[in-house]
mmCIF file of C-alpha atoms in Angstrom:
data_model
loop_
_atom_site.group_PDB
_atom_site.id
_atom_site.type_symbol
_atom_site.label_atom_id
_atom_site.label_comp_id
_atom_site.label_asym_id
_atom_site.label_seq_id
_atom_site.Cartn_x
_atom_site.Cartn_y
_atom_site.Cartn_z
ATOM 1 C CA MET Y 1 -37.665 -122.056 -22.846
ATOM 2 C CA THR Y 2 -38.164 -119.763 -26.426
ATOM 3 C CA THR Y 3 -35.696 -116.849 -26.431
ATOM 4 C CA SER Y 4 -36.341 -113.884 -28.886
ATOM 5 C CA SER Y 5 -35.047 -110.857 -30.223
ATOM 6 C CA LEU Y 6 -37.047 -107.582 -30.203
ATOM 7 C CA GLU Y 7 -37.432 -104.833 -32.737
ATOM 8 C CA VAL Y 8 -38.192 -101.109 -31.978
ATOM 9 C CA SER Y 9 -38.367 -98.815 -34.633
ATOM 10 C CA GLY Y 10 -39.966 -95.200 -34.791
ATOM 11 C CA VAL Y 11 -41.717 -95.707 -31.830
ATOM 12 C CA GLU Y 12 -44.100 -93.088 -30.789
ATOM 13 C CA LEU Y 13 -46.541 -93.139 -28.041
ATOM 14 C CA ARG Y 14 -48.576 -89.943 -27.331
ATOM 15 C CA TYR Y 15 -51.193 -88.869 -24.446
ATOM 16 C CA GLY Y 16 -53.207 -86.167 -24.995
ATOM 17 C CA THR Y 17 -50.690 -84.071 -26.531
ATOM 18 C CA PHE Y 18 -47.939 -84.758 -23.616
ATOM 19 C CA GLN Y 19 -46.047 -86.973 -26.057
ATOM 20 C CA ALA Y 20 -43.834 -89.911 -24.496
ATOM 21 C CA LEU Y 21 -41.947 -91.200 -26.784
ATOM 22 C CA LYS Y 22 -40.675 -89.490 -29.474
ATOM 23 C CA GLY Y 23 -39.248 -92.322 -32.337
ATOM 24 C CA ILE Y 24 -37.433 -94.591 -30.111
ATOM 25 C CA ASP Y 25 -35.187 -97.275 -32.064
ATOM 26 C CA LEU Y 26 -33.614 -100.434 -30.093
ATOM 27 C CA SER Y 27 -32.388 -103.683 -31.071
ATOM 28 C CA LEU Y 28 -32.117 -106.681 -28.299
ATOM 29 C CA ASP Y 29 -30.269 -109.946 -30.104
ATOM 30 C CA SER Y 30 -31.876 -112.803 -28.301
ATOM 31 C CA GLY Y 31 -31.339 -114.171 -24.836
ATOM 32 C CA GLN Y 32 -30.420 -110.595 -23.555
ATOM 33 C CA PHE Y 33 -30.041 -108.371 -20.819
ATOM 34 C CA LEU Y 34 -30.987 -104.918 -22.107
ATOM 35 C CA ALA Y 35 -31.744 -102.354 -19.150
ATOM 36 C CA LEU Y 36 -34.270 -99.294 -20.041
ATOM 37 C CA LEU Y 37 -32.015 -96.531 -17.554
ATOM 38 C CA GLY Y 38 -33.492 -92.816 -16.602
ATOM 39 C CA PRO Y 39 -35.091 -90.845 -14.358
ATOM 40 C CA SER Y 40 -38.538 -90.596 -13.608
ATOM 41 C CA GLY Y 41 -40.621 -89.412 -16.408
ATOM 42 C CA CYS Y 42 -38.102 -89.889 -18.829
ATOM 43 C CA GLY Y 43 -40.325 -91.938 -21.002
ATOM 44 C CA LYS Y 44 -39.199 -95.749 -19.695
ATOM 45 C CA THR Y 45 -41.660 -97.901 -18.614
ATOM 46 C CA SER Y 46 -44.048 -96.568 -21.494
ATOM 47 C CA LEU Y 47 -41.658 -98.113 -23.564
ATOM 48 C CA LEU Y 48 -42.513 -101.139 -22.117
ATOM 49 C CA ARG Y 49 -46.118 -101.351 -21.747
ATOM 50 C CA SER Y 50 -46.170 -101.164 -25.341
ATOM 51 C CA ILE Y 51 -43.983 -103.317 -26.147
ATOM 52 C CA ALA Y 52 -45.610 -105.639 -23.105
ATOM 53 C CA GLY Y 53 -49.337 -104.506 -25.780
ATOM 54 C CA PHE Y 54 -50.517 -101.932 -22.204
ATOM 55 C CA GLU Y 55 -49.925 -99.086 -24.411
ATOM 56 C CA ARG Y 56 -50.763 -98.345 -28.155
ATOM 57 C CA PRO Y 57 -48.190 -96.612 -29.569
ATOM 58 C CA GLN Y 58 -49.771 -94.106 -32.577
ATOM 59 C CA ALA Y 59 -46.694 -94.781 -35.010
ATOM 60 C CA GLY Y 60 -43.796 -97.095 -35.421
ATOM 61 C CA ALA Y 61 -42.733 -101.194 -35.452
ATOM 62 C CA ILE Y 62 -42.667 -103.893 -32.281
ATOM 63 C CA GLU Y 63 -41.380 -106.985 -33.307
ATOM 64 C CA VAL Y 64 -40.235 -109.981 -32.168
ATOM 65 C CA ASP Y 65 -38.356 -112.634 -33.870
ATOM 66 C CA GLY Y 66 -40.021 -110.559 -36.406
ATOM 67 C CA LYS Y 67 -43.298 -111.192 -35.968
ATOM 68 C CA ASP Y 68 -45.067 -107.830 -35.981
ATOM 69 C CA MET Y 69 -46.984 -106.993 -32.627
ATOM 70 C CA MET Y 70 -48.665 -104.255 -32.973
ATOM 71 C CA PRO Y 71 -51.679 -106.008 -33.763
ATOM 72 C CA LEU Y 72 -51.974 -108.013 -31.373
ATOM 73 C CA ARG Y 73 -53.889 -107.659 -27.469
ATOM 74 C CA PRO Y 74 -51.131 -107.812 -24.370
ATOM 75 C CA ARG Y 75 -52.195 -112.182 -24.015
ATOM 76 C CA GLU Y 76 -51.725 -113.001 -27.652
ATOM 77 C CA ARG Y 77 -48.018 -111.482 -27.516
ATOM 78 C CA ASN Y 78 -46.922 -113.897 -24.719
ATOM 79 C CA LEU Y 79 -44.442 -111.950 -22.891
ATOM 80 C CA GLY Y 80 -43.566 -112.077 -19.284
ATOM 81 C CA MET Y 81 -44.386 -110.034 -16.989
ATOM 82 C CA VAL Y 82 -43.848 -108.661 -13.320
ATOM 83 C CA PHE Y 83 -44.199 -105.479 -12.090
ATOM 84 C CA GLN Y 84 -42.326 -103.780 -9.244
ATOM 85 C CA HIS Y 85 -45.213 -104.804 -6.533
ATOM 86 C CA TYR Y 86 -46.430 -107.743 -8.106
ATOM 87 C CA ALA Y 87 -50.350 -107.923 -8.837
ATOM 88 C CA LEU Y 88 -50.050 -111.355 -6.640
ATOM 89 C CA PHE Y 89 -53.631 -112.522 -6.103
ATOM 90 C CA PRO Y 90 -53.885 -112.685 -2.022
ATOM 91 C CA HIS Y 91 -56.194 -115.111 -2.119
ATOM 92 C CA LEU Y 92 -54.034 -117.802 -4.446
ATOM 93 C CA THR Y 93 -51.155 -119.508 -2.607
ATOM 94 C CA ALA Y 94 -47.490 -119.668 -4.274
ATOM 95 C CA LEU Y 95 -48.201 -122.402 -6.487
ATOM 96 C CA GLY Y 96 -52.057 -120.945 -7.486
ATOM 97 C CA ASN Y 97 -50.859 -117.601 -7.893
ATOM 98 C CA VAL Y 98 -48.106 -119.212 -10.701
ATOM 99 C CA ALA Y 99 -50.174 -122.033 -12.099
ATOM 100 C CA PHE Y 100 -52.753 -119.025 -13.117
ATOM 101 C CA GLY Y 101 -51.103 -117.455 -16.204
ATOM 102 C CA LEU Y 102 -51.018 -121.691 -17.649
ATOM 103 C CA LYS Y 103 -54.413 -121.675 -16.144
ATOM 104 C CA CYS Y 104 -55.264 -118.926 -18.447
ATOM 105 C CA ARG Y 105 -53.590 -119.867 -21.991
ATOM 106 C CA GLY Y 106 -55.716 -123.638 -21.139
ATOM 107 C CA THR Y 107 -52.916 -125.398 -20.301
ATOM 108 C CA PRO Y 108 -54.218 -129.160 -19.005
ATOM 109 C CA ARG Y 109 -55.536 -129.982 -15.598
ATOM 110 C CA ALA Y 110 -52.968 -132.599 -15.016
ATOM 111 C CA GLU Y 111 -49.700 -130.219 -16.116
ATOM 112 C CA LEU Y 112 -51.049 -127.029 -13.951
ATOM 113 C CA ALA Y 113 -49.338 -128.387 -10.798
ATOM 114 C CA ASP Y 114 -46.095 -130.007 -12.416
ATOM 115 C CA ARG Y 115 -44.888 -127.120 -14.055
ATOM 116 C CA ALA Y 116 -45.966 -124.400 -11.995
ATOM 117 C CA THR Y 117 -44.089 -125.995 -9.333
ATOM 118 C CA MET Y 118 -40.729 -126.893 -11.503
ATOM 119 C CA ALA Y 119 -40.946 -122.193 -11.782
ATOM 120 C CA LEU Y 120 -41.376 -121.738 -7.819
ATOM 121 C CA ASP Y 121 -38.520 -124.349 -7.806
ATOM 122 C CA LEU Y 122 -36.176 -123.106 -9.978
ATOM 123 C CA VAL Y 123 -37.281 -119.319 -7.134
ATOM 124 C CA GLY Y 124 -36.275 -121.231 -4.963
ATOM 125 C CA LEU Y 125 -39.069 -121.536 -3.304
ATOM 126 C CA SER Y 126 -41.108 -124.181 -4.118
ATOM 127 C CA HIS Y 127 -40.363 -125.928 -0.245
ATOM 128 C CA LEU Y 128 -43.477 -122.873 0.145
ATOM 129 C CA ALA Y 129 -45.876 -123.466 -2.069
ATOM 130 C CA ASP Y 130 -48.990 -123.211 0.052
ATOM 131 C CA ARG Y 131 -48.424 -119.849 1.457
ATOM 132 C CA ARG Y 132 -50.223 -116.757 0.382
ATOM 133 C CA PRO Y 133 -48.739 -114.385 -0.137
ATOM 134 C CA ARG Y 134 -48.992 -112.402 3.161
ATOM 135 C CA GLN Y 135 -46.874 -114.985 4.644
ATOM 136 C CA LEU Y 136 -44.272 -113.911 2.401
ATOM 137 C CA SER Y 137 -41.924 -111.167 2.730
ATOM 138 C CA GLY Y 138 -41.167 -108.775 -0.292
ATOM 139 C CA GLY Y 139 -38.608 -111.048 -1.633
ATOM 140 C CA GLN Y 140 -40.583 -113.993 -1.448
ATOM 141 C CA GLN Y 141 -43.622 -112.269 -2.962
ATOM 142 C CA GLN Y 142 -40.753 -111.143 -5.900
ATOM 143 C CA ARG Y 143 -39.993 -114.466 -6.634
ATOM 144 C CA VAL Y 144 -43.274 -115.943 -7.124
ATOM 145 C CA ALA Y 145 -44.008 -112.993 -9.740
ATOM 146 C CA LEU Y 146 -41.029 -114.004 -11.583
ATOM 147 C CA ALA Y 147 -41.774 -117.399 -11.653
ATOM 148 C CA ARG Y 148 -45.363 -116.781 -12.357
ATOM 149 C CA ALA Y 149 -43.633 -114.374 -15.620
ATOM 150 C CA LEU Y 150 -41.464 -117.686 -16.608
ATOM 151 C CA VAL Y 151 -44.142 -120.038 -16.351
ATOM 152 C CA ILE Y 152 -45.378 -119.017 -19.571
ATOM 153 C CA GLU Y 153 -42.005 -119.834 -21.139
ATOM 154 C CA PRO Y 154 -42.761 -116.284 -22.377
ATOM 155 C CA ASN Y 155 -40.531 -114.803 -25.266
ATOM 156 C CA LEU Y 156 -39.637 -111.835 -23.946
ATOM 157 C CA LEU Y 157 -39.388 -111.727 -19.978
ATOM 158 C CA LEU Y 158 -41.097 -107.623 -19.000
ATOM 159 C CA LEU Y 159 -39.794 -105.683 -15.679
ATOM 160 C CA ASP Y 160 -40.238 -102.606 -14.103
ATOM 161 C CA GLU Y 161 -38.367 -102.055 -10.834
ATOM 162 C CA PRO Y 162 -39.381 -105.263 -9.905
ATOM 163 C CA LEU Y 163 -36.919 -104.859 -7.283
ATOM 164 C CA GLY Y 164 -37.770 -101.284 -6.022
ATOM 165 C CA ALA Y 165 -39.456 -102.209 -2.913
ATOM 166 C CA LEU Y 166 -36.919 -104.772 -1.388
ATOM 167 C CA ASP Y 167 -34.467 -103.338 0.687
ATOM 168 C CA ARG Y 168 -30.810 -102.237 0.302
ATOM 169 C CA LYS Y 169 -29.162 -106.016 1.445
ATOM 170 C CA LEU Y 170 -31.986 -108.246 -0.669
ATOM 171 C CA ARG Y 171 -32.252 -105.923 -3.217
ATOM 172 C CA ILE Y 172 -28.587 -106.751 -4.343
ATOM 173 C CA GLU Y 173 -29.548 -110.184 -3.455
ATOM 174 C CA MET Y 174 -32.541 -110.483 -5.706
ATOM 175 C CA GLN Y 175 -29.813 -108.458 -8.705
ATOM 176 C CA THR Y 176 -27.802 -111.685 -8.401
ATOM 177 C CA GLU Y 177 -30.414 -114.138 -8.065
ATOM 178 C CA LEU Y 178 -32.585 -112.773 -10.944
ATOM 179 C CA ARG Y 179 -29.091 -111.954 -13.386
ATOM 180 C CA ARG Y 180 -28.915 -115.702 -12.145
ATOM 181 C CA ILE Y 181 -31.746 -117.580 -13.772
ATOM 182 C CA GLN Y 182 -31.932 -114.899 -16.837
ATOM 183 C CA GLN Y 183 -28.859 -116.475 -18.252
ATOM 184 C CA ARG Y 184 -29.176 -119.737 -17.220
ATOM 185 C CA LEU Y 185 -33.210 -119.547 -19.146
ATOM 186 C CA GLY Y 186 -31.480 -117.729 -21.737
ATOM 187 C CA VAL Y 187 -34.484 -116.208 -21.902
ATOM 188 C CA THR Y 188 -34.362 -112.382 -24.037
ATOM 189 C CA ALA Y 189 -35.255 -109.393 -20.603
ATOM 190 C CA VAL Y 190 -36.165 -105.129 -20.943
ATOM 191 C CA PHE Y 191 -35.449 -103.841 -17.401
ATOM 192 C CA VAL Y 192 -36.779 -100.933 -15.702
ATOM 193 C CA THR Y 193 -34.869 -98.869 -13.679
ATOM 194 C CA HIS Y 194 -33.806 -94.950 -12.654
ATOM 195 C CA ASP Y 195 -30.973 -97.136 -10.678
ATOM 196 C CA GLN Y 196 -27.393 -96.500 -12.366
ATOM 197 C CA GLU Y 197 -25.821 -98.446 -10.520
ATOM 198 C CA GLU Y 198 -27.951 -102.243 -10.503
ATOM 199 C CA ALA Y 199 -28.309 -101.328 -14.678
ATOM 200 C CA MET Y 200 -24.259 -101.575 -14.435
ATOM 201 C CA ALA Y 201 -24.713 -104.710 -12.159
ATOM 202 C CA MET Y 202 -27.192 -106.490 -14.211
ATOM 203 C CA ALA Y 203 -27.252 -105.520 -17.377
ATOM 204 C CA ASP Y 204 -25.326 -106.798 -21.301
ATOM 205 C CA LYS Y 205 -26.880 -103.851 -22.924
ATOM 206 C CA ILE Y 206 -28.434 -100.330 -21.222
ATOM 207 C CA ALA Y 207 -30.789 -97.646 -22.750
ATOM 208 C CA ILE Y 208 -30.120 -94.374 -21.096
ATOM 209 C CA MET Y 209 -34.158 -92.399 -21.861
ATOM 210 C CA ARG Y 210 -34.788 -88.305 -21.383
ATOM 211 C CA ASP Y 211 -37.303 -87.127 -22.262
ATOM 212 C CA GLY Y 212 -39.442 -89.631 -24.540
ATOM 213 C CA VAL Y 213 -36.293 -90.441 -26.594
ATOM 214 C CA ILE Y 214 -32.257 -92.502 -25.974
ATOM 215 C CA GLU Y 215 -30.342 -90.495 -25.094
ATOM 216 C CA GLN Y 216 -27.692 -93.541 -25.497
ATOM 217 C CA VAL Y 217 -27.333 -97.442 -26.167
ATOM 218 C CA GLY Y 218 -24.152 -99.579 -25.312
ATOM 219 C CA GLY Y 219 -22.773 -102.026 -22.752
ATOM 220 C CA PRO Y 220 -21.789 -100.608 -19.946
ATOM 221 C CA GLN Y 221 -19.256 -99.964 -19.298
ATOM 222 C CA ASP Y 222 -19.183 -98.526 -22.301
ATOM 223 C CA ILE Y 223 -21.940 -95.994 -21.169
ATOM 224 C CA PHE Y 224 -19.441 -95.518 -17.975
ATOM 225 C CA ALA Y 225 -16.418 -94.862 -19.396
ATOM 226 C CA ALA Y 226 -17.104 -92.625 -22.451
ATOM 227 C CA PRO Y 227 -20.811 -91.034 -22.083
ATOM 228 C CA ALA Y 228 -22.722 -90.034 -25.397
ATOM 229 C CA SER Y 229 -23.334 -86.341 -24.056
ATOM 230 C CA HIS Y 230 -23.156 -83.855 -21.435
ATOM 231 C CA TRP Y 231 -26.700 -85.200 -19.488
ATOM 232 C CA ALA Y 232 -25.611 -88.939 -19.308
ATOM 233 C CA ALA Y 233 -22.430 -87.576 -18.467
ATOM 234 C CA GLU Y 234 -23.938 -86.229 -15.357
ATOM 235 C CA PHE Y 235 -27.017 -88.272 -14.966
ATOM 236 C CA ILE Y 236 -24.434 -92.179 -14.558
ATOM 237 C CA GLY Y 237 -22.983 -89.445 -11.965
ATOM 238 C CA SER Y 238 -19.730 -90.771 -10.188
ATOM 239 C CA GLY Y 239 -17.892 -88.155 -13.151
ATOM 240 C CA ASN Y 240 -16.320 -84.905 -12.886
ATOM 241 C CA LEU Y 241 -16.612 -82.351 -15.879
ATOM 242 C CA VAL Y 242 -13.495 -80.424 -16.650
ATOM 243 C CA CYS Y 243 -14.756 -77.605 -19.384
ATOM 244 C CA GLY Y 244 -11.193 -75.384 -20.482
ATOM 245 C CA ALA Y 245 -8.758 -74.060 -23.464
ATOM 246 C CA LEU Y 246 -7.025 -77.176 -25.174
ATOM 247 C CA ARG Y 247 -3.411 -76.248 -26.494
ATOM 248 C CA PRO Y 248 -1.038 -78.718 -28.280
ATOM 249 C CA ASN Y 249 1.520 -80.304 -25.901
ATOM 250 C CA GLY Y 250 4.073 -81.409 -28.453
ATOM 251 C CA LYS Y 251 3.651 -84.345 -28.343
ATOM 252 C CA GLY Y 252 0.435 -85.445 -30.059
ATOM 253 C CA GLY Y 253 -1.797 -84.965 -27.595
ATOM 254 C CA LEU Y 254 -3.838 -81.719 -25.700
ATOM 255 C CA ASP Y 255 -3.178 -80.299 -22.467
ATOM 256 C CA LEU Y 256 -6.093 -78.895 -20.089
ATOM 257 C CA ASP Y 257 -4.933 -75.082 -20.737
ATOM 258 C CA GLY Y 258 -3.802 -72.227 -17.639
ATOM 259 C CA VAL Y 259 -5.545 -73.632 -15.306
ATOM 260 C CA PRO Y 260 -2.754 -73.805 -11.847
ATOM 261 C CA GLY Y 261 -2.336 -77.724 -10.292
ATOM 262 C CA VAL Y 262 -4.486 -79.365 -12.870
ATOM 263 C CA ASP Y 263 -2.538 -81.634 -15.111
ATOM 264 C CA LEU Y 264 -4.924 -83.409 -17.518
ATOM 265 C CA SER Y 265 -4.760 -84.149 -21.971
ATOM 266 C CA VAL Y 266 -6.570 -85.756 -24.304
ATOM 267 C CA SER Y 267 -4.801 -87.126 -27.983
ATOM 268 C CA GLU Y 268 -5.419 -84.804 -30.701
ATOM 269 C CA GLN Y 269 -7.409 -87.876 -32.964
ATOM 270 C CA ALA Y 270 -9.504 -87.530 -29.586
ATOM 271 C CA ALA Y 271 -9.932 -84.236 -29.863
ATOM 272 C CA THR Y 272 -11.329 -84.358 -33.786
ATOM 273 C CA GLY Y 273 -14.553 -82.498 -34.403
ATOM 274 C CA ARG Y 274 -15.150 -82.256 -30.078
ATOM 275 C CA LEU Y 275 -13.607 -78.380 -30.099
ATOM 276 C CA GLN Y 276 -15.244 -75.278 -29.772
ATOM 277 C CA SER Y 277 -13.330 -72.483 -32.655
ATOM 278 C CA ASP Y 278 -11.756 -71.065 -30.072
ATOM 279 C CA GLY Y 279 -10.563 -74.509 -28.701
ATOM 280 C CA ARG Y 280 -12.974 -75.257 -25.999
ATOM 281 C CA GLY Y 281 -13.930 -78.495 -24.647
ATOM 282 C CA THR Y 282 -15.239 -80.486 -22.285
ATOM 283 C CA LEU Y 283 -13.658 -83.495 -20.033
ATOM 284 C CA PHE Y 284 -14.729 -86.296 -18.372
ATOM 285 C CA VAL Y 285 -12.817 -87.977 -15.907
ATOM 286 C CA ARG Y 286 -14.165 -90.805 -13.477
ATOM 287 C CA ALA Y 287 -13.986 -89.967 -10.170
ATOM 288 C CA GLU Y 288 -11.834 -93.293 -9.003
ATOM 289 C CA LYS Y 289 -9.406 -92.810 -11.493
ATOM 290 C CA LEU Y 290 -8.487 -89.001 -10.772
ATOM 291 C CA THR Y 291 -4.814 -88.899 -8.762
ATOM 292 C CA LEU Y 292 -4.443 -85.837 -6.447
ATOM 293 C CA THR Y 293 -0.736 -85.162 -5.542
ATOM 294 C CA ALA Y 294 -0.561 -82.860 -2.321
ATOM 295 C CA GLN Y 295 2.047 -79.369 -3.273
ATOM 296 C CA ASN Y 296 3.858 -77.398 -1.126
ATOM 297 C CA GLU Y 297 2.180 -74.312 0.764
ATOM 298 C CA ASP Y 298 4.236 -72.505 -1.868
ATOM 299 C CA ALA Y 299 2.204 -73.225 -4.321
ATOM 300 C CA VAL Y 300 0.800 -70.997 -7.523
ATOM 301 C CA PRO Y 301 -1.352 -68.818 -6.172
ATOM 302 C CA GLY Y 302 -5.082 -70.030 -8.101
ATOM 303 C CA THR Y 303 -4.262 -73.743 -7.846
ATOM 304 C CA ALA Y 304 -6.025 -76.301 -6.985
ATOM 305 C CA ARG Y 305 -6.667 -77.394 -3.402
ATOM 306 C CA VAL Y 306 -8.583 -79.396 -0.886
ATOM 307 C CA THR Y 307 -11.581 -78.353 0.323
ATOM 308 C CA SER Y 308 -13.314 -80.993 1.879
ATOM 309 C CA GLN Y 309 -12.918 -84.896 2.301
ATOM 310 C CA ARG Y 310 -15.442 -88.069 3.030
ATOM 311 C CA TYR Y 311 -14.887 -91.198 4.761
ATOM 312 C CA LEU Y 312 -16.339 -93.963 2.131
ATOM 313 C CA GLY Y 313 -15.091 -96.977 3.727
ATOM 314 C CA VAL Y 314 -13.097 -99.102 1.057
ATOM 315 C CA HIS Y 315 -11.644 -95.020 -0.073
ATOM 316 C CA TYR Y 316 -11.943 -91.540 1.096
ATOM 317 C CA GLU Y 317 -13.719 -88.871 -0.954
ATOM 318 C CA VAL Y 318 -12.713 -85.885 -1.362
ATOM 319 C CA HIS Y 319 -13.679 -82.343 -2.804
ATOM 320 C CA VAL Y 320 -11.380 -80.271 -5.056
ATOM 321 C CA GLU Y 321 -11.903 -76.595 -5.812
ATOM 322 C CA THR Y 322 -9.969 -76.244 -9.471
ATOM 323 C CA ALA Y 323 -9.499 -72.513 -11.530
ATOM 324 C CA VAL Y 324 -11.963 -74.601 -13.885
ATOM 325 C CA GLY Y 325 -15.021 -75.351 -11.156
ATOM 326 C CA PRO Y 326 -14.858 -78.005 -8.309
ATOM 327 C CA VAL Y 327 -13.392 -82.217 -9.000
ATOM 328 C CA ARG Y 328 -14.544 -85.195 -7.092
ATOM 329 C CA ALA Y 329 -12.234 -87.829 -6.061
ATOM 330 C CA LEU Y 330 -11.901 -91.578 -4.372
ATOM 331 C CA VAL Y 331 -8.432 -92.500 -3.284
ATOM 332 C CA ALA Y 332 -7.224 -94.664 -0.927
ATOM 333 C CA PRO Y 333 -6.934 -94.146 3.373
ATOM 334 C CA GLU Y 334 -3.296 -94.057 3.415
ATOM 335 C CA SER Y 335 -3.490 -91.720 0.752
ATOM 336 C CA ALA Y 336 -6.064 -89.125 2.993
ATOM 337 C CA SER Y 337 -3.461 -88.501 5.553
ATOM 338 C CA GLN Y 338 -1.659 -86.571 3.330
ATOM 339 C CA LEU Y 339 -4.861 -84.400 1.264
ATOM 340 C CA GLU Y 340 -6.365 -82.716 4.388
ATOM 341 C CA VAL Y 341 -8.711 -79.878 3.583
ATOM 342 C CA GLY Y 342 -6.255 -76.871 2.766
ATOM 343 C CA ARG Y 343 -3.942 -78.734 0.705
ATOM 344 C CA PRO Y 344 -2.635 -77.809 -2.236
ATOM 345 C CA VAL Y 345 -2.646 -80.558 -5.019
ATOM 346 C CA THR Y 346 -2.321 -81.470 -8.692
ATOM 347 C CA VAL Y 347 -5.139 -83.882 -10.225
ATOM 348 C CA SER Y 348 -4.094 -85.553 -12.616
ATOM 349 C CA ALA Y 349 -5.338 -88.599 -14.913
ATOM 350 C CA ALA Y 350 -3.890 -91.378 -17.178
ATOM 351 C CA PRO Y 351 -5.326 -89.597 -20.546
ATOM 352 C CA GLU Y 352 -6.734 -93.045 -21.711
ATOM 353 C CA GLN Y 353 -9.108 -91.948 -18.358
ATOM 354 C CA ILE Y 354 -10.206 -89.073 -19.755
ATOM 355 C CA HIS Y 355 -13.342 -89.065 -22.236
ATOM 356 C CA LEU Y 356 -13.339 -85.594 -23.895
ATOM 357 C CA LEU Y 357 -17.000 -84.846 -24.743
ATOM 358 C CA PRO Y 358 -18.977 -84.446 -28.287
ATOM 359 C CA LEU Y 359 -19.897 -80.556 -28.939
ATOM 360 C CA PRO Y 360 -23.474 -79.918 -27.575
ATOM 361 C CA ASP Y 361 -25.629 -79.427 -30.847
ATOM 362 C CA LYS Y 362 -25.812 -75.291 -30.196
ATOM 363 C CA GLU Y 363 -21.968 -75.786 -29.916
ATOM 364 C CA THR Y 364 -20.719 -77.549 -33.104
ATOM 365 C CA THR Y 365 -18.814 -75.517 -35.038
#
């Protein structure tokens, strides 16, 4: 299997007066799995289709292993594509569907069946080679579509929400299977999804898109723990944004000041260039990194208090109202029994688990 690098530089795409892509820059090393993550309409499918050649950007460059893709038609780019709805031919068998791309490329007839059978075997469906799409489950159809994309030995594998039509259990199974196959073959892959958990579970690298631009690029752990903007922090979910004044604590750190029941701090180094002129900033901390400590009923007025609980199996989701707004924590069941609704609590987290968000442009000082 050929494996290739991808370089996207300054790509702009317009549909009439609407600009879908606004100067996209993106690089992907050979063998990496990239997830394009973002809400509907953010431009991720437009970018994928531009790489595939189905859309023609008005500006920029797209290179695979240093070769300019822009002048080439889709079939000349040697890219494998898997669509959300699979696009299988209903009159062909699974084997016939997989062999179709090879046939279009003029592969000798003697090789067609062998290579198509090997591709079906790769996805665990060689025993269903004679079945037509209507005789296959959704997961099996998805595997046939994947085999059809892989049988041509593509330079890149492009996947446009290929798991979107599957139920949750099968979707999780196919996430594991798809990643296993990609890693086994070492093929470079670009995967479009709006599901944050899916992107985190599968990708080596995530590009978060918003309104035709890339908001942040990084590894799953970096994206999860240190979002680059307020928007990215809210989109990824499962985190808390706490805004307030930060004051030196005399120990090389800054404490959130004047908020009863909230004990959060960051290092002074982390705050460099990230505070407004009045010392205010926005702290980001994941729900599972917060600690809630029950306090006596005679706690100071205005202190944080539990407003609701929700049982989620492994843990409880506990909502707390503070003087600077609501926060959400995930706590173990044995701790939740002490955190009844109305109970005053102290909200805290280790400083290394707290990320101070960059200032929005309009707030820079």
